[in-house]
Amino acid sequence: MSDDTPLWLFADQLGPAVHGGEHAHREVLLVEATSALTKRRYHRQKLHLVLSALRHAHRDLGDRATLINADTYTDALRRFHRPVLVHEPTSHAAEKFVHRLRKDGLVADVLPTATFALPRKDFRDWAGDRTHFRMEDFYRDQRRRFDVLMEGKDPVGNRWNYDEDNREPPPKKQKTLDVPAPYKPREDDIDDAVRRDLDRMDLNTVGADGPRLFAVTPTEAKRALTRFIDHRLPVFGRYEDAIMGDDWAMAHSLLSVPFNLGVLHPLDAVDAAERAYRDKTAPLAAVEGFIRQILGWREYMWHLYWHFGPDYTSGNNELNARTPLPAWWTDLDADAVTAQCLRHALAGVRDRGWTHHIQRLMVLGSHALQRGYRPDELTDWFATAYVDGFRWVMPTNVVGMSQHADGGLLATKPYTSGGAYINKMSDHCGDCDFDPKKRLGDDACPFTAGYWAFSHRHRDLLARNHRTRRVVSSMERLNDLEAVVEQESARDRF
């Protein structure tokens, strides 16, 4: 590899961890490939964010950068006329493509991914011959490895996990959490041009256009991180699992997009959060909860994506879920939905391409699990309809965590609930036509009734699992179970 070999950046590798440091002297190639924009039905705002990030990188890198518009990446590389250096891409398909380009002489060398804390080879060593995985084990090793929230060999506070302190329901008699607003980037001439170009291309997208809500440059990402740490982190932990209809962002960081574009490195966010605890400007429970999301869960999902291999999504459907996604779901037709929790979640995806993790797992994911939606279709939907849904993010989150389609390889039990959980953790149920306490009748909550129908359908699997066998015992004591199951098999209104 020549010391002056140009560096090709994918759209999720746009930060200084990739093009700075030892590579700061290299020329940079950026590519806008029409085929990548049209390959799937993406959210309109997702395409805007990706193009805005690429074009801002081109502007910010100045004379170093060349931006080529082409039908395909291969066309662009051939027009560039020189072999390029590239970091490992973030999906199986892209990795296979890059290695094919290397055989064709268009790529000179492939370097390790630079946008995560733990190198892939180190995770392989950690995983060893494990057949089942616990995120908590991985997370504790991450804390030790990177010396985060540690006092010598022990965790600060003598506890590794403060999850129990971070499960408060939304405050009563409030419409919003009443914390300072998240950082909002200021759109510029690049965003104006992106919007005009997307209009002109007339792509088959989903969701509404709207103002850019997420950071797409390293400078914006630093501002977004600082805003979160200084003004929102202290409240984040307590309410991280709560949902409020008039407060879509709550106290969440909104950093998933800059993380997944590569313009913010996870260790920078972890370091900033730990400093807030050490400086006594944020409580330990909130800081630990945020760090666990970044250094624990996000890194864990990334590495398991590679560890489980390219057939993980297509090869796992343990619960035999065969129902295609309904049109109101794929079209984000929130107005066709009656249940307030489901309507608000779909509207959030429609209007912003984003909802926080509890709406993803315990509203959208739980509904899909109860109704037996196909996990492969659901994985693709989350990856295309969410602005932070890159290809590596969703398989383990959806197939493993949300849909239990891998039979427990990742998570020890299916994650679903009746309406009581949603009633406790949100302010939706009071204004809903459905009653979370009812499982039978016209106003029966589709989550409450759906929970028992799901439990009945998979009673053998649940009875074998020590974490869920009590569900089966409770179900068998229901005197109206047969009627509930029949009702839910015919339900066409949610």
Short mmCIF file of C-alpha atoms in Angstrom, two decimals:
data_model
loop_
_atom_site.label_atom_id
_atom_site.label_comp_id
_atom_site.label_asym_id
_atom_site.label_seq_id
_atom_site.Cartn_x
_atom_site.Cartn_y
_atom_site.Cartn_z
CA MET A 1 0.00 0.00 0.00
CA SER A 2 1.43 3.33 -1.07
CA ASP A 3 1.57 6.13 1.47
CA ASP A 4 -0.35 8.36 -0.94
CA THR A 5 -3.14 5.88 -1.78
CA PRO A 6 -6.46 7.74 -1.68
CA LEU A 7 -9.00 6.83 1.01
CA TRP A 8 -12.55 5.94 -0.02
CA LEU A 9 -15.18 6.74 2.63
CA PHE A 10 -18.58 5.09 2.76
CA ALA A 11 -21.44 7.29 3.97
CA ASP A 12 -21.21 5.81 7.47
CA GLN A 13 -17.45 6.43 7.78
CA LEU A 14 -17.35 10.20 7.65
CA GLY A 15 -15.57 11.12 10.88
CA PRO A 16 -11.99 11.91 11.87
CA ALA A 17 -11.53 8.43 13.34
CA VAL A 18 -11.55 7.24 9.71
CA HIS A 19 -9.99 10.06 7.71
CA GLY A 20 -7.89 11.74 10.41
CA GLY A 21 -4.88 10.67 12.43
CA GLU A 22 -2.48 8.57 10.40
CA HIS A 23 -4.66 9.09 7.32
CA ALA A 24 -4.99 12.88 7.60
CA HIS A 25 -2.62 13.37 4.68
CA ARG A 26 -4.56 11.22 2.23
CA GLU A 27 -6.81 12.34 -0.56
CA VAL A 28 -10.41 11.31 0.10
CA LEU A 29 -12.96 9.88 -2.32
CA LEU A 30 -16.70 10.21 -1.65
CA VAL A 31 -19.38 8.65 -3.84
CA GLU A 32 -23.07 9.35 -4.33
CA ALA A 33 -24.37 6.20 -6.03
CA THR A 34 -27.89 6.36 -7.43
CA SER A 35 -28.22 2.58 -7.17
CA ALA A 36 -27.74 2.80 -3.39
CA LEU A 37 -30.54 5.37 -3.08
CA THR A 38 -33.01 3.35 -5.12
CA LYS A 39 -32.19 -0.15 -3.87
CA ARG A 40 -34.87 -0.11 -1.15
CA ARG A 41 -37.81 1.99 -0.07
CA TYR A 42 -36.05 4.27 2.38
CA HIS A 43 -37.45 6.98 4.59
CA ARG A 44 -37.21 10.32 2.83
CA GLN A 45 -35.41 11.90 5.78
CA LYS A 46 -32.92 9.04 5.93
CA LEU A 47 -31.83 9.73 2.35
CA HIS A 48 -31.58 13.42 3.18
CA LEU A 49 -29.32 12.74 6.15
CA VAL A 50 -27.00 10.47 4.17
CA LEU A 51 -26.64 12.88 1.24
CA SER A 52 -26.26 15.85 3.56
CA ALA A 53 -23.53 14.03 5.48
CA LEU A 54 -21.63 13.14 2.30
CA ARG A 55 -21.84 16.66 0.90
CA HIS A 56 -20.90 18.31 4.17
CA ALA A 57 -17.88 16.00 4.40
CA HIS A 58 -16.91 17.03 0.88
CA ARG A 59 -17.13 20.70 1.84
CA ASP A 60 -15.36 20.32 5.19
CA LEU A 61 -12.48 18.26 3.81
CA GLY A 62 -11.80 20.90 1.18
CA ASP A 63 -9.11 20.19 -1.38
CA ARG A 64 -8.54 16.70 0.06
CA ALA A 65 -11.92 15.41 -1.13
CA THR A 66 -13.38 14.41 -4.48
CA LEU A 67 -17.12 13.71 -4.68
CA ILE A 68 -18.29 11.63 -7.64
CA ASN A 69 -21.93 11.16 -8.64
CA ALA A 70 -22.43 7.85 -10.47
CA ASP A 71 -24.94 5.11 -11.09
CA THR A 72 -22.94 2.63 -9.00
CA TYR A 73 -19.92 2.59 -6.72
CA THR A 74 -18.04 0.53 -9.29
CA ASP A 75 -18.67 3.15 -11.97
CA ALA A 76 -17.34 5.85 -9.65
CA LEU A 77 -14.20 3.91 -8.77
CA ARG A 78 -13.44 3.28 -12.44
CA ARG A 79 -13.87 6.96 -13.22
CA PHE A 80 -11.51 7.80 -10.35
CA HIS A 81 -8.75 5.87 -12.17
CA ARG A 82 -6.74 4.98 -9.07
CA PRO A 83 -6.97 2.13 -6.55
CA VAL A 84 -8.24 3.24 -3.17
CA LEU A 85 -7.79 2.32 0.45
CA VAL A 86 -10.98 1.57 2.40
CA HIS A 87 -11.93 0.62 5.94
CA GLU A 88 -14.03 -2.48 6.49
CA PRO A 89 -17.61 -1.60 5.61
CA THR A 90 -20.48 -2.13 8.01
CA SER A 91 -22.53 -4.87 6.38
CA HIS A 92 -21.94 -8.38 5.08
CA ALA A 93 -23.03 -7.44 1.57
CA ALA A 94 -20.76 -4.39 1.47
CA GLU A 95 -17.82 -6.38 2.82
CA LYS A 96 -18.28 -9.02 0.12
CA PHE A 97 -18.53 -6.24 -2.48
CA VAL A 98 -15.33 -4.56 -1.26
CA HIS A 99 -13.37 -7.80 -1.44
CA ARG A 100 -14.62 -8.29 -5.01
CA LEU A 101 -13.42 -4.79 -5.84
CA ARG A 102 -10.05 -5.67 -4.37
CA LYS A 103 -9.77 -8.69 -6.66
CA ASP A 104 -10.60 -6.39 -9.58
CA GLY A 105 -7.80 -4.01 -8.59
CA LEU A 106 -10.10 -1.10 -7.69
CA VAL A 107 -9.37 -1.40 -3.95
CA ALA A 108 -5.75 -1.56 -2.85
CA ASP A 109 -6.25 -2.63 0.76
CA VAL A 110 -8.91 -3.00 3.45
CA LEU A 111 -8.30 -1.67 6.97
CA PRO A 112 -10.08 -2.53 10.24
CA THR A 113 -13.21 -0.59 11.14
CA ALA A 114 -12.34 2.58 13.05
CA THR A 115 -15.76 3.75 14.26
CA PHE A 116 -16.27 1.36 17.20
CA ALA A 117 -14.45 0.98 20.50
CA LEU A 118 -13.64 -2.74 20.36
CA PRO A 119 -11.91 -4.19 17.28
CA ARG A 120 -13.64 -7.14 15.63
CA LYS A 121 -10.68 -9.44 16.24
CA ASP A 122 -10.85 -8.71 19.99
CA PHE A 123 -14.52 -9.65 20.09
CA ARG A 124 -13.74 -12.92 18.34
CA ASP A 125 -11.30 -13.66 21.14
CA TRP A 126 -13.92 -12.74 23.76
CA ALA A 127 -16.65 -14.83 22.11
CA GLY A 128 -14.45 -17.92 21.84
CA ASP A 129 -16.66 -21.01 21.65
CA ARG A 130 -19.70 -19.50 23.40
CA THR A 131 -23.05 -20.73 22.14
CA HIS A 132 -25.18 -18.31 24.16
CA PHE A 133 -24.42 -14.70 24.97
CA ARG A 134 -25.20 -12.29 27.80
CA MET A 135 -24.82 -8.60 27.18
CA GLU A 136 -24.06 -8.01 30.86
CA ASP A 137 -20.92 -10.18 30.63
CA PHE A 138 -19.74 -8.28 27.58
CA TYR A 139 -20.57 -4.91 29.11
CA ARG A 140 -18.60 -5.56 32.28
CA ASP A 141 -15.59 -6.63 30.26
CA GLN A 142 -15.91 -3.44 28.19
CA ARG A 143 -15.91 -1.35 31.36
CA ARG A 144 -12.79 -3.11 32.59
CA ARG A 145 -11.03 -2.99 29.22
CA PHE A 146 -11.59 0.75 28.69
CA ASP A 147 -11.43 1.66 32.41
CA VAL A 148 -14.83 3.33 32.39
CA LEU A 149 -16.66 4.11 35.64
CA MET A 150 -14.15 2.03 37.55
CA GLU A 151 -12.38 2.45 40.90
CA GLY A 152 -9.47 0.11 40.52
CA LYS A 153 -10.95 -3.33 39.80
CA ASP A 154 -14.41 -2.42 41.07
CA PRO A 155 -17.24 -0.46 39.45
CA VAL A 156 -17.94 2.93 40.95
CA GLY A 157 -20.70 2.67 43.51
CA ASN A 158 -19.98 -1.09 43.78
CA ARG A 159 -22.73 -1.80 41.24
CA TRP A 160 -22.32 -2.55 37.57
CA ASN A 161 -25.86 -1.79 36.53
CA TYR A 162 -28.34 0.87 37.67
CA ASP A 163 -31.17 -0.26 35.42
CA GLU A 164 -33.55 -0.57 38.38
CA ASP A 165 -33.15 3.16 39.04
CA ASN A 166 -33.92 4.03 35.41
CA ARG A 167 -37.47 2.73 35.01
CA GLU A 168 -39.65 5.56 36.26
CA PRO A 169 -42.99 6.15 34.52
CA PRO A 170 -43.63 9.59 33.02
CA PRO A 171 -44.32 12.32 35.57
CA LYS A 172 -48.01 12.84 36.23
CA LYS A 173 -49.85 16.05 35.38
CA GLN A 174 -47.24 17.01 32.77
CA LYS A 175 -47.51 16.93 28.99
CA THR A 176 -43.74 16.98 28.50
CA LEU A 177 -40.68 16.06 30.51
CA ASP A 178 -39.82 19.78 30.68
CA VAL A 179 -36.10 19.50 29.98
CA PRO A 180 -34.10 21.75 27.64
CA ALA A 181 -34.65 20.85 23.98
CA PRO A 182 -32.11 18.67 22.17
CA TYR A 183 -29.58 20.20 19.83
CA LYS A 184 -31.13 21.00 16.48
CA PRO A 185 -28.81 21.59 13.52
CA ARG A 186 -29.30 24.62 11.34
CA GLU A 187 -29.99 23.68 7.75
CA ASP A 188 -27.84 25.38 5.12
CA ASP A 189 -27.42 25.63 1.36
CA ILE A 190 -26.25 21.99 1.21
CA ASP A 191 -29.50 20.83 2.79
CA ASP A 192 -31.47 23.01 0.39
CA ALA A 193 -29.69 21.39 -2.55
CA VAL A 194 -30.23 17.89 -1.15
CA ARG A 195 -33.95 18.56 -0.80
CA ARG A 196 -34.20 19.86 -4.37
CA ASP A 197 -32.25 16.89 -5.72
CA LEU A 198 -34.42 14.37 -3.88
CA ASP A 199 -37.55 16.07 -5.18
CA ARG A 200 -36.16 15.94 -8.71
CA MET A 201 -35.20 12.25 -8.44
CA ASP A 202 -38.78 11.31 -7.48
CA LEU A 203 -37.66 8.25 -5.51
CA ASN A 204 -40.03 5.67 -4.03
CA THR A 205 -39.63 6.70 -0.40
CA VAL A 206 -41.69 6.37 2.75
CA GLY A 207 -42.39 8.95 5.45
CA ALA A 208 -42.65 12.71 5.43
CA ASP A 209 -39.99 15.19 4.48
CA GLY A 210 -39.10 17.53 7.28
CA PRO A 211 -36.41 19.67 8.85
CA ARG A 212 -33.12 17.94 9.52
CA LEU A 213 -33.16 16.94 13.18
CA PHE A 214 -29.85 15.10 13.54
CA ALA A 215 -26.17 15.98 13.38
CA VAL A 216 -24.34 14.91 10.22
CA THR A 217 -20.89 16.49 10.69
CA PRO A 218 -18.25 16.08 13.40
CA THR A 219 -18.78 19.70 14.47
CA GLU A 220 -22.54 19.26 14.76
CA ALA A 221 -22.05 15.96 16.59
CA LYS A 222 -19.83 17.62 19.20
CA ARG A 223 -22.48 20.29 19.74
CA ALA A 224 -25.22 17.69 20.03
CA LEU A 225 -23.15 15.70 22.53
CA THR A 226 -22.36 18.78 24.61
CA ARG A 227 -26.00 19.81 24.64
CA PHE A 228 -27.03 16.38 25.86
CA ILE A 229 -24.33 16.06 28.52
CA ASP A 230 -24.84 19.55 29.92
CA HIS A 231 -28.62 19.83 29.83
CA ARG A 232 -30.33 16.46 29.33
CA LEU A 233 -28.18 13.66 30.74
CA PRO A 234 -29.06 14.41 34.40
CA VAL A 235 -32.72 13.57 33.68
CA PHE A 236 -32.12 10.92 31.02
CA GLY A 237 -31.76 7.85 33.20
CA ARG A 238 -34.89 8.10 35.32
CA TYR A 239 -37.19 8.40 32.32
CA GLU A 240 -35.31 6.54 29.60
CA ASP A 241 -38.07 3.89 29.40
CA ALA A 242 -41.01 6.30 29.61
CA ILE A 243 -43.20 7.50 26.72
CA MET A 244 -45.07 10.82 26.48
CA GLY A 245 -47.27 11.66 23.53
CA ASP A 246 -46.31 15.34 23.41
CA ASP A 247 -42.58 14.79 24.01
CA TRP A 248 -41.10 12.63 21.26
CA ALA A 249 -37.46 13.13 22.29
CA MET A 250 -37.90 13.02 26.10
CA ALA A 251 -34.33 13.31 27.49
CA HIS A 252 -32.73 11.00 24.92
CA SER A 253 -29.45 12.01 23.34
CA LEU A 254 -30.47 11.76 19.64
CA LEU A 255 -26.88 10.72 18.92
CA SER A 256 -27.61 7.45 17.12
CA VAL A 257 -27.47 9.11 13.69
CA PRO A 258 -24.04 10.76 14.15
CA PHE A 259 -22.77 7.55 15.74
CA ASN A 260 -23.95 5.50 12.77
CA LEU A 261 -22.64 8.00 10.22
CA GLY A 262 -19.24 7.69 11.88
CA VAL A 263 -19.00 11.41 12.69
CA LEU A 264 -19.07 10.79 16.46
CA HIS A 265 -16.88 8.14 18.06
CA PRO A 266 -18.50 6.15 20.88
CA LEU A 267 -15.55 6.60 23.24
CA ASP A 268 -15.85 10.38 22.94
CA ALA A 269 -19.45 10.16 24.15
CA VAL A 270 -18.53 7.70 26.91
CA ASP A 271 -15.69 9.93 28.12
CA ALA A 272 -17.94 13.00 28.17
CA ALA A 273 -20.59 11.18 30.19
CA GLU A 274 -18.07 9.86 32.70
CA ARG A 275 -16.65 13.36 33.16
CA ALA A 276 -20.15 14.57 33.99
CA TYR A 277 -20.33 12.00 36.78
CA ARG A 278 -16.81 12.75 38.06
CA ASP A 279 -17.61 16.49 38.00
CA LYS A 280 -20.87 15.82 39.88
CA THR A 281 -23.05 17.38 37.17
CA ALA A 282 -24.99 14.18 36.42
CA PRO A 283 -26.07 11.31 38.69
CA LEU A 284 -24.38 7.94 38.45
CA ALA A 285 -27.55 6.07 37.44
CA ALA A 286 -28.10 8.32 34.42
CA VAL A 287 -24.45 8.23 33.38
CA GLU A 288 -24.19 4.45 33.76
CA GLY A 289 -27.42 3.95 31.82
CA PHE A 290 -26.18 6.04 28.91
CA ILE A 291 -22.75 4.38 28.90
CA ARG A 292 -24.40 0.96 28.95
CA GLN A 293 -26.35 1.87 25.81
CA ILE A 294 -23.17 2.93 23.99
CA LEU A 295 -20.27 0.84 25.30
CA GLY A 296 -22.50 -2.10 26.10
CA TRP A 297 -25.55 -2.57 23.90
CA ARG A 298 -24.47 -0.77 20.72
CA GLU A 299 -21.05 -2.42 20.62
CA TYR A 300 -22.62 -5.77 21.48
CA MET A 301 -25.10 -5.56 18.59
CA TRP A 302 -22.34 -4.57 16.18
CA HIS A 303 -20.11 -7.51 17.07
CA LEU A 304 -22.89 -10.09 17.21
CA TYR A 305 -23.98 -8.98 13.73
CA TRP A 306 -20.62 -10.20 12.44
CA HIS A 307 -20.37 -13.17 14.78
CA PHE A 308 -23.75 -14.63 13.78
CA GLY A 309 -23.02 -14.26 10.09
CA PRO A 310 -24.88 -13.22 6.93
CA ASP A 311 -27.63 -15.86 7.23
CA TYR A 312 -28.76 -14.81 10.70
CA THR A 313 -31.85 -12.90 9.49
CA SER A 314 -32.98 -15.24 6.74
CA GLY A 315 -32.16 -18.40 8.67
CA ASN A 316 -33.97 -17.70 11.95
CA ASN A 317 -37.72 -17.88 12.47
CA GLU A 318 -38.04 -20.00 15.59
CA LEU A 319 -41.61 -18.89 16.30
CA ASN A 320 -42.75 -19.61 12.73
CA ALA A 321 -43.96 -16.04 12.21
CA ARG A 322 -45.36 -15.91 8.66
CA THR A 323 -47.67 -12.87 8.57
CA PRO A 324 -46.55 -10.25 6.00
CA LEU A 325 -46.27 -6.69 7.26
CA PRO A 326 -49.64 -4.97 6.67
CA ALA A 327 -49.83 -2.03 4.28
CA TRP A 328 -50.77 0.44 7.04
CA TRP A 329 -47.48 -0.50 8.73
CA THR A 330 -45.18 -0.30 5.72
CA ASP A 331 -46.85 2.91 4.48
CA LEU A 332 -46.61 4.46 7.96
CA ASP A 333 -50.34 5.17 7.89
CA ALA A 334 -50.65 6.15 11.54
CA ASP A 335 -54.11 7.60 10.91
CA ALA A 336 -55.38 4.08 10.19
CA VAL A 337 -54.50 3.01 13.74
CA THR A 338 -56.74 3.44 16.79
CA ALA A 339 -54.49 2.31 19.66
CA GLN A 340 -52.79 5.48 20.88
CA CYS A 341 -49.44 3.86 21.66
CA LEU A 342 -49.19 2.26 18.24
CA ARG A 343 -50.49 5.34 16.46
CA HIS A 344 -47.97 7.63 18.16
CA ALA A 345 -45.09 5.25 17.42
CA LEU A 346 -45.98 4.96 13.73
CA ALA A 347 -46.48 8.72 13.50
CA GLY A 348 -43.02 9.21 14.98
CA VAL A 349 -41.50 7.02 12.29
CA ARG A 350 -43.57 8.76 9.60
CA ASP A 351 -42.72 12.30 10.71
CA ARG A 352 -39.12 11.88 11.88
CA GLY A 353 -37.88 8.39 11.02
CA TRP A 354 -37.14 7.94 14.71
CA THR A 355 -38.66 6.76 17.97
CA HIS A 356 -36.84 5.89 21.15
CA HIS A 357 -35.96 2.35 22.16
CA ILE A 358 -39.02 1.50 24.24
CA GLN A 359 -41.37 2.44 21.41
CA ARG A 360 -39.27 0.25 19.13
CA LEU A 361 -39.16 -2.74 21.49
CA MET A 362 -42.31 -2.62 23.60
CA VAL A 363 -44.76 -1.01 21.17
CA LEU A 364 -43.79 -1.73 17.57
CA GLY A 365 -41.70 -4.81 18.30
CA SER A 366 -44.17 -6.22 20.81
CA HIS A 367 -47.09 -5.72 18.42
CA ALA A 368 -45.17 -7.47 15.62
CA LEU A 369 -44.25 -10.35 17.92
CA GLN A 370 -47.82 -10.83 19.10
CA ARG A 371 -49.18 -10.74 15.55
CA GLY A 372 -46.53 -13.04 14.08
CA TYR A 373 -45.07 -10.63 11.51
CA ARG A 374 -42.23 -12.08 9.47
CA PRO A 375 -38.93 -11.25 11.21
CA ASP A 376 -37.01 -10.85 7.94
CA GLU A 377 -39.53 -8.31 6.61
CA LEU A 378 -39.58 -6.54 9.96
CA THR A 379 -35.79 -6.32 10.05
CA ASP A 380 -35.71 -4.77 6.60
CA TRP A 381 -38.47 -2.32 7.57
CA PHE A 382 -36.63 -1.10 10.66
CA ALA A 383 -33.42 -0.73 8.62
CA THR A 384 -35.08 1.40 5.94
CA ALA A 385 -37.81 3.32 7.79
CA TYR A 386 -35.57 4.49 10.66
CA VAL A 387 -33.01 7.19 9.99
CA ASP A 388 -30.46 5.43 12.21
CA GLY A 389 -31.25 1.96 10.84
CA PHE A 390 -28.09 0.92 9.02
CA ARG A 391 -27.83 -2.68 7.83
CA TRP A 392 -25.75 -3.92 10.77
CA VAL A 393 -27.98 -2.38 13.42
CA MET A 394 -31.23 -4.23 12.99
CA PRO A 395 -30.72 -8.03 12.61
CA THR A 396 -29.69 -8.73 16.19
CA ASN A 397 -32.00 -6.04 17.59
CA VAL A 398 -35.04 -7.33 15.69
CA VAL A 399 -34.45 -11.04 15.07
CA GLY A 400 -32.76 -11.68 18.40
CA MET A 401 -34.00 -9.15 20.93
CA SER A 402 -37.41 -8.03 19.68
CA GLN A 403 -38.82 -11.10 17.89
CA HIS A 404 -37.01 -13.95 19.68
CA ALA A 405 -36.70 -15.51 16.24
CA ASP A 406 -33.29 -17.03 16.99
CA GLY A 407 -34.79 -19.19 19.74
CA GLY A 408 -32.87 -17.55 22.57
CA LEU A 409 -29.39 -17.29 21.10
CA LEU A 410 -29.28 -13.59 22.02
CA ALA A 411 -32.10 -12.96 24.51
CA THR A 412 -33.32 -15.31 27.22
CA LYS A 413 -37.04 -14.64 26.67
CA PRO A 414 -39.48 -13.00 24.27
CA TYR A 415 -40.05 -9.31 25.02
CA THR A 416 -43.76 -8.56 24.98
CA SER A 417 -46.38 -7.36 27.42
CA GLY A 418 -50.02 -6.58 27.88
CA GLY A 419 -51.50 -3.10 28.02
CA ALA A 420 -50.69 -2.73 31.73
CA TYR A 421 -47.01 -2.10 30.98
CA ILE A 422 -47.83 0.52 28.34
CA ASN A 423 -50.35 2.11 30.70
CA LYS A 424 -47.70 2.36 33.40
CA MET A 425 -44.86 3.62 31.21
CA SER A 426 -46.77 6.03 28.93
CA ASP A 427 -49.51 8.65 29.02
CA HIS A 428 -51.32 7.11 26.04
CA CYS A 429 -53.94 4.85 27.55
CA GLY A 430 -56.13 7.53 29.15
CA ASP A 431 -57.11 8.90 25.73
CA CYS A 432 -57.34 5.54 23.97
CA ASP A 433 -60.50 3.85 22.68
CA PHE A 434 -59.10 0.57 24.00
CA ASP A 435 -58.98 -0.30 27.69
CA PRO A 436 -55.65 -1.79 28.83
CA LYS A 437 -57.49 -3.74 31.54
CA LYS A 438 -59.77 -5.52 29.08
CA ARG A 439 -58.91 -8.55 27.01
CA LEU A 440 -62.37 -9.28 25.60
CA GLY A 441 -64.89 -7.07 23.80
CA ASP A 442 -64.94 -4.18 21.33
CA ASP A 443 -62.74 -2.03 23.57
CA ALA A 444 -60.34 -4.82 24.51
CA CYS A 445 -56.75 -3.60 24.29
CA PRO A 446 -55.00 -5.30 21.34
CA PHE A 447 -51.84 -5.55 23.45
CA THR A 448 -53.57 -7.11 26.46
CA ALA A 449 -55.60 -9.55 24.38
CA GLY A 450 -52.68 -10.04 21.98
CA TYR A 451 -50.41 -10.96 24.88
CA TRP A 452 -52.64 -13.85 25.91
CA ALA A 453 -53.20 -15.00 22.33
CA PHE A 454 -49.41 -14.99 21.81
CA SER A 455 -48.88 -16.87 25.08
CA HIS A 456 -51.45 -19.48 24.04
CA ARG A 457 -49.86 -19.92 20.60
CA HIS A 458 -46.40 -20.46 22.07
CA ARG A 459 -47.32 -22.01 25.41
CA ASP A 460 -44.98 -24.99 24.99
CA LEU A 461 -41.95 -22.78 24.37
CA LEU A 462 -42.87 -20.44 27.23
CA ALA A 463 -43.46 -23.34 29.62
CA ARG A 464 -39.92 -24.64 29.00
CA ASN A 465 -38.34 -21.28 29.86
CA HIS A 466 -37.87 -20.62 33.57
CA ARG A 467 -38.35 -16.88 32.98
CA THR A 468 -41.75 -17.30 31.32
CA ARG A 469 -43.32 -20.49 32.69
CA ARG A 470 -45.41 -18.47 35.16
CA VAL A 471 -47.07 -16.77 32.19
CA VAL A 472 -48.43 -20.13 31.08
CA SER A 473 -49.70 -20.90 34.57
CA SER A 474 -51.52 -17.55 34.66
CA MET A 475 -52.92 -18.09 31.18
CA GLU A 476 -54.35 -21.48 32.07
CA ARG A 477 -56.38 -19.87 34.85
CA LEU A 478 -58.20 -17.52 32.45
CA ASN A 479 -61.84 -18.59 32.11
CA ASP A 480 -62.28 -16.70 28.83
CA LEU A 481 -59.07 -17.78 27.10
CA GLU A 482 -60.79 -19.58 24.23
CA ALA A 483 -62.89 -16.49 23.46
CA VAL A 484 -59.83 -14.22 23.61
CA VAL A 485 -57.90 -16.44 21.21
CA GLU A 486 -60.83 -16.54 18.79
CA GLN A 487 -61.28 -12.76 19.02
CA GLU A 488 -57.63 -12.06 18.29
CA SER A 489 -57.47 -14.48 15.36
CA ALA A 490 -60.08 -12.33 13.63
CA ARG A 491 -58.91 -8.88 14.78
CA ASP A 492 -58.50 -6.37 11.98
CA ARG A 493 -58.57 -3.17 14.04
CA PHE A 494 -55.65 -1.99 16.10
#
